[in-house]
mmCIF file of C-alpha atoms in Angstrom:
data_model
loop_
_atom_site.group_PDB
_atom_site.id
_atom_site.type_symbol
_atom_site.label_atom_id
_atom_site.label_comp_id
_atom_site.label_asym_id
_atom_site.label_seq_id
_atom_site.Cartn_x
_atom_site.Cartn_y
_atom_site.Cartn_z
ATOM 1 C CA MET A 292 24.616 19.714 -14.731
ATOM 2 C CA SER A 293 22.601 18.663 -17.853
ATOM 3 C CA SER A 294 20.538 21.392 -20.002
ATOM 4 C CA THR A 295 17.199 22.011 -18.551
ATOM 5 C CA GLU A 296 16.160 21.795 -22.187
ATOM 6 C CA ASP A 297 16.877 18.280 -22.851
ATOM 7 C CA LEU A 298 14.670 16.659 -20.029
ATOM 8 C CA THR A 299 11.608 14.805 -21.111
ATOM 9 C CA ALA A 300 9.050 12.471 -19.375
ATOM 10 C CA GLU A 301 10.624 9.389 -21.630
ATOM 11 C CA LYS A 302 14.208 9.982 -20.346
ATOM 12 C CA VAL A 303 12.706 10.194 -16.735
ATOM 13 C CA LYS A 304 10.942 6.699 -17.340
ATOM 14 C CA GLU A 305 13.927 5.299 -18.875
ATOM 15 C CA PHE A 306 16.080 6.271 -16.358
ATOM 16 C CA ALA A 307 13.810 4.959 -13.621
ATOM 17 C CA ARG A 308 13.616 1.599 -15.331
ATOM 18 C CA LYS A 309 17.449 1.261 -15.539
ATOM 19 C CA LYS A 310 17.271 1.617 -11.730
ATOM 20 C CA GLY A 311 15.034 -0.974 -11.307
ATOM 21 C CA ALA A 312 11.435 0.354 -11.716
ATOM 22 C CA ASP A 313 9.008 -2.079 -13.078
ATOM 23 C CA LEU A 314 6.212 0.921 -13.569
ATOM 24 C CA VAL A 315 6.628 4.528 -13.950
ATOM 25 C CA GLY A 316 3.777 7.106 -14.457
ATOM 26 C CA ILE A 317 3.575 10.826 -14.424
ATOM 27 C CA ALA A 318 1.030 13.354 -13.203
ATOM 28 C CA SER A 319 0.555 16.910 -13.713
ATOM 29 C CA ILE A 320 0.276 18.846 -10.561
ATOM 30 C CA ASP A 321 -3.240 20.039 -11.671
ATOM 31 C CA ARG A 322 -4.660 16.398 -11.171
ATOM 32 C CA PHE A 323 -4.420 16.782 -7.559
ATOM 33 C CA GLU A 324 -6.715 20.109 -7.412
ATOM 34 C CA GLY A 325 -9.656 19.273 -4.973
ATOM 35 C CA ALA A 326 -7.444 16.965 -2.716
ATOM 36 C CA PRO A 327 -7.263 17.534 0.994
ATOM 37 C CA PRO A 328 -4.266 20.136 1.658
ATOM 38 C CA HIS A 329 -2.355 17.260 3.688
ATOM 39 C CA LEU A 330 -2.252 15.084 0.436
ATOM 40 C CA HIS A 331 -1.590 17.755 -1.813
ATOM 41 C CA PRO A 332 2.076 17.728 -3.186
ATOM 42 C CA ALA A 333 2.274 21.302 -3.796
ATOM 43 C CA LYS A 334 1.121 22.130 -0.277
ATOM 44 C CA THR A 335 3.076 19.326 1.539
ATOM 45 C CA LEU A 336 6.315 18.417 -0.407
ATOM 46 C CA LEU A 337 7.129 21.216 -2.913
ATOM 47 C CA PRO A 338 5.238 24.540 -3.429
ATOM 48 C CA THR A 339 6.610 24.937 -6.718
ATOM 49 C CA ALA A 340 5.812 21.314 -8.107
ATOM 50 C CA LYS A 341 4.620 21.065 -11.681
ATOM 51 C CA SER A 342 4.945 17.134 -11.864
ATOM 52 C CA VAL A 343 4.599 14.068 -9.863
ATOM 53 C CA VAL A 344 6.646 11.126 -10.880
ATOM 54 C CA VAL A 345 5.313 7.633 -9.556
ATOM 55 C CA VAL A 346 7.570 4.414 -9.734
ATOM 56 C CA ALA A 347 6.623 1.206 -8.600
ATOM 57 C CA LYS A 348 8.226 -2.154 -8.167
ATOM 58 C CA ARG A 349 6.747 -5.598 -8.227
ATOM 59 C CA ILE A 350 6.127 -7.947 -5.466
ATOM 60 C CA PRO A 351 7.377 -11.260 -6.510
ATOM 61 C CA ARG A 352 4.450 -13.788 -6.464
ATOM 62 C CA GLY A 353 6.658 -16.075 -4.607
ATOM 63 C CA CYS A 354 6.553 -13.902 -1.628
ATOM 64 C CA TYR A 355 2.965 -15.023 -0.862
ATOM 65 C CA ARG A 356 3.799 -18.711 -1.154
ATOM 66 C CA GLY A 357 4.640 -18.979 2.585
ATOM 67 C CA ASN A 358 1.181 -17.601 3.624
ATOM 68 C CA LEU A 359 -0.693 -19.707 1.297
ATOM 69 C CA GLU A 360 1.199 -22.869 2.398
ATOM 70 C CA GLY A 361 1.560 -22.154 5.921
ATOM 71 C CA THR A 362 5.467 -22.347 5.782
ATOM 72 C CA ASN A 363 7.714 -19.240 5.697
ATOM 73 C CA PHE A 364 5.404 -16.426 7.074
ATOM 74 C CA THR A 365 8.368 -13.897 7.093
ATOM 75 C CA THR A 366 9.005 -13.633 3.259
ATOM 76 C CA TYR A 367 6.129 -11.368 2.545
ATOM 77 C CA ALA A 368 6.899 -9.308 5.463
ATOM 78 C CA PHE A 369 10.625 -8.855 4.276
ATOM 79 C CA TYR A 370 10.340 -8.672 0.816
ATOM 80 C CA GLY A 371 6.879 -7.658 -0.075
ATOM 81 C CA TYR A 372 6.490 -4.868 2.364
ATOM 82 C CA PHE A 373 9.125 -3.787 5.127
ATOM 83 C CA PHE A 374 12.310 -4.018 3.133
ATOM 84 C CA GLN A 375 10.513 -3.340 -0.204
ATOM 85 C CA GLN A 376 8.602 -0.120 0.915
ATOM 86 C CA HIS A 377 10.439 1.153 4.100
ATOM 87 C CA ARG A 378 14.047 0.049 4.511
ATOM 88 C CA TYR A 379 15.751 -0.274 0.926
ATOM 89 C CA TYR A 380 14.521 -0.834 -2.372
ATOM 90 C CA MET A 381 11.888 1.963 -3.001
ATOM 91 C CA ILE A 382 13.725 4.546 -0.966
ATOM 92 C CA ARG A 383 17.016 3.940 -3.011
ATOM 93 C CA LEU A 384 14.895 4.225 -6.272
ATOM 94 C CA ASP A 385 13.081 7.422 -5.169
ATOM 95 C CA TYR A 386 16.407 8.871 -4.368
ATOM 96 C CA GLU A 387 18.050 7.921 -7.692
ATOM 97 C CA VAL A 388 15.286 9.471 -9.714
ATOM 98 C CA ALA A 389 15.383 12.558 -7.520
ATOM 99 C CA ARG A 390 19.126 12.958 -8.391
ATOM 100 C CA PHE A 391 18.383 12.375 -11.975
ATOM 101 C CA LEU A 392 15.752 15.299 -11.952
ATOM 102 C CA GLU A 393 17.991 17.475 -10.385
ATOM 103 C CA SER A 394 21.018 16.865 -12.650
ATOM 104 C CA TYR A 395 18.755 18.734 -15.276
ATOM 105 C CA GLY A 396 18.265 21.679 -12.804
ATOM 106 C CA TYR A 397 14.938 20.970 -11.514
ATOM 107 C CA GLU A 398 14.362 20.636 -7.657
ATOM 108 C CA ALA A 399 12.923 17.181 -6.715
ATOM 109 C CA VAL A 400 11.494 15.869 -3.536
ATOM 110 C CA PRO A 401 11.440 11.884 -3.023
ATOM 111 C CA THR A 402 9.069 10.807 -0.372
ATOM 112 C CA GLN A 403 7.928 7.321 1.358
ATOM 113 C CA GLY A 404 4.457 8.136 2.713
ATOM 114 C CA LEU A 405 4.638 11.913 4.048
ATOM 115 C CA GLY A 406 2.764 14.432 2.456
ATOM 116 C CA LEU A 407 0.990 12.306 -0.382
ATOM 117 C CA HIS A 408 -0.999 9.320 -0.868
ATOM 118 C CA PHE A 409 0.661 6.450 -2.833
ATOM 119 C CA ARG A 410 -2.663 5.056 -4.098
ATOM 120 C CA ILE A 411 -4.017 8.467 -5.165
ATOM 121 C CA ALA A 412 -0.886 9.405 -6.642
ATOM 122 C CA ALA A 413 -0.657 6.372 -8.617
ATOM 123 C CA PHE A 414 -4.079 6.628 -10.040
ATOM 124 C CA ALA A 415 -3.335 10.391 -11.041
ATOM 125 C CA ALA A 416 -0.151 8.892 -12.919
ATOM 126 C CA GLY A 417 -2.401 6.632 -14.738
ATOM 127 C CA LEU A 418 -0.860 3.327 -13.310
ATOM 128 C CA GLY A 419 -4.154 1.610 -12.641
ATOM 129 C CA GLN A 420 -7.254 1.805 -10.031
ATOM 130 C CA ILE A 421 -7.752 1.837 -6.267
ATOM 131 C CA GLY A 422 -9.528 -1.437 -5.315
ATOM 132 C CA TRP A 423 -12.544 -2.004 -3.016
ATOM 133 C CA HIS A 424 -10.429 -3.311 -0.527
ATOM 134 C CA ASN A 425 -8.412 -0.033 -0.711
ATOM 135 C CA VAL A 426 -5.136 -1.756 -2.347
ATOM 136 C CA PHE A 427 -3.943 -0.360 -5.565
ATOM 137 C CA ILE A 428 -4.243 -2.583 -8.574
ATOM 138 C CA THR A 429 -2.178 -2.317 -11.947
ATOM 139 C CA PRO A 430 -3.020 -4.203 -15.174
ATOM 140 C CA GLN A 431 0.417 -5.712 -15.058
ATOM 141 C CA PHE A 432 0.749 -7.079 -11.430
ATOM 142 C CA GLY A 433 -2.571 -6.736 -9.816
ATOM 143 C CA PRO A 434 -2.141 -5.570 -6.237
ATOM 144 C CA ARG A 435 1.596 -6.863 -6.202
ATOM 145 C CA VAL A 436 3.129 -3.590 -6.372
ATOM 146 C CA ARG A 437 4.828 -1.019 -3.859
ATOM 147 C CA PHE A 438 5.200 2.687 -4.706
ATOM 148 C CA GLY A 439 7.432 5.623 -4.471
ATOM 149 C CA ILE A 440 6.759 9.328 -5.231
ATOM 150 C CA ILE A 441 8.851 12.123 -6.311
ATOM 151 C CA ALA A 442 7.657 15.770 -6.543
ATOM 152 C CA THR A 443 9.340 17.921 -9.196
ATOM 153 C CA GLU A 444 9.455 21.296 -10.409
ATOM 154 C CA ALA A 445 9.972 20.002 -13.995
ATOM 155 C CA GLU A 446 7.018 20.241 -16.244
ATOM 156 C CA LEU A 447 6.700 16.776 -17.682
ATOM 157 C CA GLU A 448 4.387 15.239 -19.983
ATOM 158 C CA PRO A 449 1.406 13.311 -17.924
ATOM 159 C CA ASP A 450 0.279 9.822 -18.739
ATOM 160 C CA PRO A 451 -3.179 9.174 -19.634
ATOM 161 C CA LEU A 452 -5.453 8.187 -16.629
ATOM 162 C CA PHE A 453 -6.236 4.227 -16.438
ATOM 163 C CA GLU A 454 -9.857 3.860 -18.050
ATOM 164 C CA GLY A 455 -9.997 0.005 -17.352
ATOM 165 C CA LYS A 456 -11.792 -1.866 -14.892
ATOM 166 C CA LEU A 457 -9.741 -4.207 -12.653
ATOM 167 C CA CYS A 458 -11.812 -4.174 -9.567
ATOM 168 C CA ASP A 459 -15.216 -5.419 -10.094
ATOM 169 C CA PRO A 460 -16.766 -6.361 -6.676
ATOM 170 C CA GLU A 461 -20.022 -7.579 -8.046
ATOM 171 C CA ASP A 462 -18.185 -9.664 -10.462
ATOM 172 C CA CYS A 463 -15.834 -11.402 -7.971
ATOM 173 C CA GLY A 464 -18.529 -11.589 -5.403
ATOM 174 C CA TYR A 465 -16.878 -9.237 -2.914
ATOM 175 C CA ARG A 466 -14.105 -11.742 -2.430
ATOM 176 C CA CYS A 467 -11.922 -9.242 -0.307
ATOM 177 C CA VAL A 468 -14.807 -8.478 2.022
ATOM 178 C CA TYR A 469 -15.518 -12.167 2.849
ATOM 179 C CA GLU A 470 -11.977 -13.393 2.864
ATOM 180 C CA CYS A 471 -10.608 -10.886 5.318
ATOM 181 C CA PRO A 472 -10.018 -12.827 8.625
ATOM 182 C CA ASN A 473 -10.998 -9.719 10.765
ATOM 183 C CA GLY A 474 -13.796 -8.315 8.655
ATOM 184 C CA ALA A 475 -11.924 -4.963 8.051
ATOM 185 C CA VAL A 476 -13.193 -4.582 4.636
ATOM 186 C CA PRO A 477 -17.015 -3.631 4.642
ATOM 187 C CA LYS A 478 -19.409 -4.301 1.879
ATOM 188 C CA ASN A 479 -21.911 -1.364 2.306
ATOM 189 C CA ARG A 480 -19.835 1.373 3.570
ATOM 190 C CA LYS A 481 -17.620 3.445 1.032
ATOM 191 C CA LYS A 482 -15.742 6.600 0.413
ATOM 192 C CA THR A 483 -15.539 8.886 -2.520
ATOM 193 C CA VAL A 484 -12.675 10.868 -3.625
ATOM 194 C CA ASN A 485 -12.225 13.027 -6.682
ATOM 195 C CA VAL A 486 -9.150 12.841 -8.467
ATOM 196 C CA ALA A 487 -7.868 14.319 -11.562
ATOM 197 C CA GLY A 488 -11.326 14.993 -12.592
ATOM 198 C CA LYS A 489 -12.646 11.739 -11.628
ATOM 199 C CA THR A 490 -14.824 10.368 -8.922
ATOM 200 C CA ILE A 491 -13.611 7.168 -7.436
ATOM 201 C CA GLU A 492 -15.098 4.814 -4.793
ATOM 202 C CA PHE A 493 -13.648 2.383 -2.473
ATOM 203 C CA SER A 494 -14.773 0.820 0.828
ATOM 204 C CA ASP A 495 -14.542 2.861 4.040
ATOM 205 C CA LEU A 496 -11.788 0.417 5.410
ATOM 206 C CA ASP A 497 -11.895 -0.046 9.154
ATOM 207 C CA LEU A 498 -8.095 0.484 10.080
ATOM 208 C CA THR A 499 -8.878 -0.663 13.646
ATOM 209 C CA ARG A 500 -9.489 -4.063 12.159
ATOM 210 C CA CYS A 501 -7.260 -4.024 9.329
ATOM 211 C CA VAL A 502 -3.811 -3.221 10.970
ATOM 212 C CA PRO A 503 -3.943 -5.525 13.848
ATOM 213 C CA ASP A 504 -4.957 -8.329 11.556
ATOM 214 C CA CYS A 505 -2.087 -7.070 9.056
ATOM 215 C CA ILE A 506 0.510 -7.938 11.880
ATOM 216 C CA ARG A 507 -1.540 -10.820 13.144
ATOM 217 C CA LEU A 508 -2.124 -9.682 16.541
ATOM 218 C CA THR A 509 -5.651 -11.114 16.431
ATOM 219 C CA GLU A 510 -7.588 -14.142 17.612
ATOM 220 C CA HIS A 511 -7.306 -15.355 14.076
ATOM 221 C CA SER A 512 -3.441 -15.497 14.310
ATOM 222 C CA PRO A 513 -2.094 -19.248 13.469
ATOM 223 C CA PHE A 514 0.171 -18.768 16.649
ATOM 224 C CA ILE A 515 -2.470 -18.368 19.018
ATOM 225 C CA ARG A 516 -2.349 -17.077 22.601
ATOM 226 C CA ARG A 517 0.757 -18.534 24.306
ATOM 227 C CA GLU A 518 2.815 -15.537 24.272
ATOM 228 C CA MET A 519 -0.158 -13.331 25.530
ATOM 229 C CA GLU A 520 -0.921 -15.816 28.153
ATOM 230 C CA ARG A 521 2.460 -16.124 29.449
ATOM 231 C CA SER A 522 3.151 -12.282 29.648
ATOM 232 C CA PRO A 523 0.054 -10.068 30.445
ATOM 233 C CA SER A 524 2.212 -6.940 30.125
ATOM 234 C CA LEU A 525 2.684 -7.615 26.615
ATOM 235 C CA LYS A 526 -1.191 -7.522 26.005
ATOM 236 C CA GLU A 527 -1.141 -4.000 27.668
ATOM 237 C CA HIS A 528 1.916 -3.018 25.309
ATOM 238 C CA ILE A 529 -0.070 -3.893 22.328
ATOM 239 C CA ASN A 530 -3.379 -2.380 23.539
ATOM 240 C CA ALA A 531 -1.460 0.823 24.091
ATOM 241 C CA LEU A 532 -0.200 0.732 20.391
ATOM 242 C CA TYR A 533 -3.740 0.326 19.041
ATOM 243 C CA ARG A 534 -4.979 3.390 21.178
ATOM 244 C CA GLU A 535 -2.433 5.363 19.577
ATOM 245 C CA LEU A 536 -3.015 4.193 16.278
ATOM 246 C CA ALA A 537 -6.717 5.100 16.583
ATOM 247 C CA ALA A 538 -5.759 8.467 17.624
ATOM 248 C CA ARG A 539 -3.728 9.539 14.794
ATOM 249 C CA PRO A 540 -4.842 11.709 12.020
ATOM 250 C CA PRO A 541 -5.167 10.237 8.478
ATOM 251 C CA SER A 542 -2.058 12.217 7.272
ATOM 252 C CA GLN A 543 -0.026 10.073 9.521
ATOM 253 C CA LEU A 544 -1.453 6.705 8.532
ATOM 254 C CA ALA A 545 0.177 5.416 5.292
ATOM 255 C CA SER A 546 -2.512 2.984 4.702
ATOM 256 C CA SER A 547 -5.297 5.488 5.588
ATOM 257 C CA LEU A 548 -7.853 6.669 2.766
ATOM 258 C CA ALA A 549 -9.969 8.320 5.388
ATOM 259 C CA MET A 550 -9.030 11.839 4.125
ATOM 260 C CA ARG A 551 -11.818 14.039 5.384
ATOM 261 C CA ARG A 552 -11.930 13.049 9.052
ATOM 262 C CA PRO A 553 -9.600 11.548 11.556
ATOM 263 C CA PRO A 554 -10.316 7.972 12.665
ATOM 264 C CA PRO A 555 -12.754 7.732 15.880
ATOM 265 C CA LEU A 556 -10.816 8.419 19.073
ATOM 266 C CA GLN A 557 -11.900 4.832 20.332
ATOM 267 C CA PRO A 558 -11.072 1.794 18.365
ATOM 268 C CA GLN A 559 -14.204 -0.057 17.093
ATOM 269 C CA PRO A 560 -13.983 -2.631 18.285
ATOM 270 C CA SER A 561 -11.939 -2.008 21.474
ATOM 271 C CA PRO A 562 -8.477 -2.983 21.531
ATOM 272 C CA ARG A 563 -9.364 -5.814 24.074
ATOM 273 C CA GLU A 564 -11.752 -7.177 21.676
ATOM 274 C CA ILE A 565 -9.180 -7.240 18.675
ATOM 275 C CA ILE A 566 -6.351 -8.158 20.297
ATOM 276 C CA ASP A 567 -6.853 -11.716 21.986
ATOM 277 C CA SER A 568 -3.393 -12.747 21.496
ATOM 278 C CA LEU A 569 0.434 -12.120 20.636
ATOM 279 C CA VAL A 570 2.062 -14.222 18.063
ATOM 280 C CA ASP A 571 5.050 -16.019 18.911
ATOM 281 C CA CYS A 572 7.045 -14.670 15.962
ATOM 282 C CA TYR A 573 6.410 -11.208 17.064
ATOM 283 C CA ARG A 574 9.319 -10.754 19.363
ATOM 284 C CA MET A 575 11.651 -12.706 16.526
ATOM 285 C CA MET A 576 10.448 -10.012 13.894
ATOM 286 C CA LYS A 577 11.073 -7.161 16.223
ATOM 287 C CA ARG A 578 14.576 -8.478 16.831
ATOM 288 C CA HIS A 579 15.362 -8.896 13.352
ATOM 289 C CA LEU A 580 13.674 -5.651 11.937
ATOM 290 C CA GLY A 581 14.742 -3.587 14.942
ATOM 291 C CA GLY A 582 11.164 -2.428 15.627
ATOM 292 C CA PRO A 583 7.422 -3.598 15.484
ATOM 293 C CA ALA A 584 6.866 -5.997 12.940
ATOM 294 C CA TYR A 585 4.334 -4.017 10.834
ATOM 295 C CA VAL A 586 3.419 -6.661 8.330
ATOM 296 C CA PHE A 587 3.292 -10.267 9.163
ATOM 297 C CA ARG A 588 0.444 -11.798 7.297
ATOM 298 C CA GLY A 589 -1.097 -8.643 5.824
ATOM 299 C CA ALA A 590 -1.724 -10.025 2.192
ATOM 300 C CA THR A 591 -4.313 -12.503 3.872
ATOM 301 C CA GLY A 592 -7.597 -11.956 2.524
ATOM 302 C CA CYS A 593 -7.458 -8.817 0.462
ATOM 303 C CA MET A 594 -4.429 -9.272 -1.653
ATOM 304 C CA GLU A 595 -4.576 -12.923 -1.932
ATOM 305 C CA ALA A 596 -8.219 -12.979 -2.967
ATOM 306 C CA CYS A 597 -7.520 -10.300 -5.327
ATOM 307 C CA ILE A 598 -4.786 -11.844 -6.961
ATOM 308 C CA GLN A 599 -6.620 -15.019 -7.474
ATOM 309 C CA TYR A 600 -9.662 -13.154 -9.169
ATOM 310 C CA LEU A 601 -7.404 -11.240 -11.430
ATOM 311 C CA GLU A 602 -5.716 -14.150 -12.795
ATOM 312 C CA GLU A 603 -8.630 -16.360 -12.876
ATOM 313 C CA SER A 604 -10.476 -13.704 -15.117
ATOM 314 C CA GLY A 605 -7.428 -13.036 -17.291
ATOM 315 C CA LYS A 606 -7.346 -9.073 -16.023
ATOM 316 C CA VAL A 607 -3.512 -9.565 -15.357
ATOM 317 C CA PRO A 608 -0.984 -11.991 -16.903
ATOM 318 C CA ARG A 609 -1.121 -15.539 -15.669
ATOM 319 C CA TYR A 610 1.845 -17.751 -14.315
ATOM 320 C CA VAL A 611 2.244 -21.124 -15.591
ATOM 321 C CA TYR A 612 0.773 -22.634 -12.409
ATOM 322 C CA PRO A 613 -2.372 -21.207 -10.604
ATOM 323 C CA PHE A 614 -1.920 -18.942 -7.626
ATOM 324 C CA ARG A 615 -3.850 -21.058 -5.100
ATOM 325 C CA ARG A 616 -3.021 -24.816 -5.481
ATOM 326 C CA ARG A 617 -5.094 -26.462 -2.952
ATOM 327 C CA GLU A 618 -7.347 -25.480 -0.226
ATOM 328 C CA PRO A 619 -6.308 -22.332 1.807
ATOM 329 C CA TRP A 620 -3.987 -23.296 4.840
ATOM 330 C CA ARG A 621 -5.765 -23.174 8.354
ATOM 331 C CA LEU A 622 -4.177 -24.013 11.644
#
């Protein structure tokens, strides 16, 4: 075991980068004062926590190409979300950073969604800004990032908070609002949260619209209706899934920022209004992923519109070729 006197914030960051992190930020535990109990790392993960290390890996921009061109829809699901966040890449990175911290004699708890909110932790660690669409935005990659969190007893030097303005709804014309196929991002309803002495605002996202659209179980799916028409029992299965979703408390919804009250017990709109069809590829993804296909075309609208705006405005580094190169693909 290494000497406890040798550990520094820079050593933690250097190690995380060597293990594949594109971004690393550190928040002191006092920055979470005022957070709801179920989102405070010292109340949910590690009572003796003094610091929270937030690591991030970029989503390759090419993962969105299939969505944009109407070709390979599963690339984003595999490499931008499911394997990236839940099955392999981030989990392994969190684990390695926790091992490194404990090699210096400080207990560390890695987590992938339970007991803390990724976006709030990333803001507290100085990595960027929560956008109006509830997606976290960094100055390096825009919304193309996934996060991991490690709470630790080590007292590490925190990073300064991000003071820039990446998300500017007035300037971009609320693109995330108007481009969301299922109307999940409201223009005139917002939530306010106090984090690290700062007041931040974002839309009051309608999860009963967002999540069904994220996995394309809506009338907007490019694989419309056939599977649902052939098998009415599947429709009831999906209806039950969203009744369960709408009844979950915010602490169980990794994508929820509704921290002060649970979602309504009845979906708004009702599941039958939301779920008008079942995509053909749902069964295929369920077979390959071993469970429900929790992201199919989730980047449509909010993330794609955000990437386009940030690159156009020069707020994030530009690529050689533009993100959108023709009219958006539609069936």
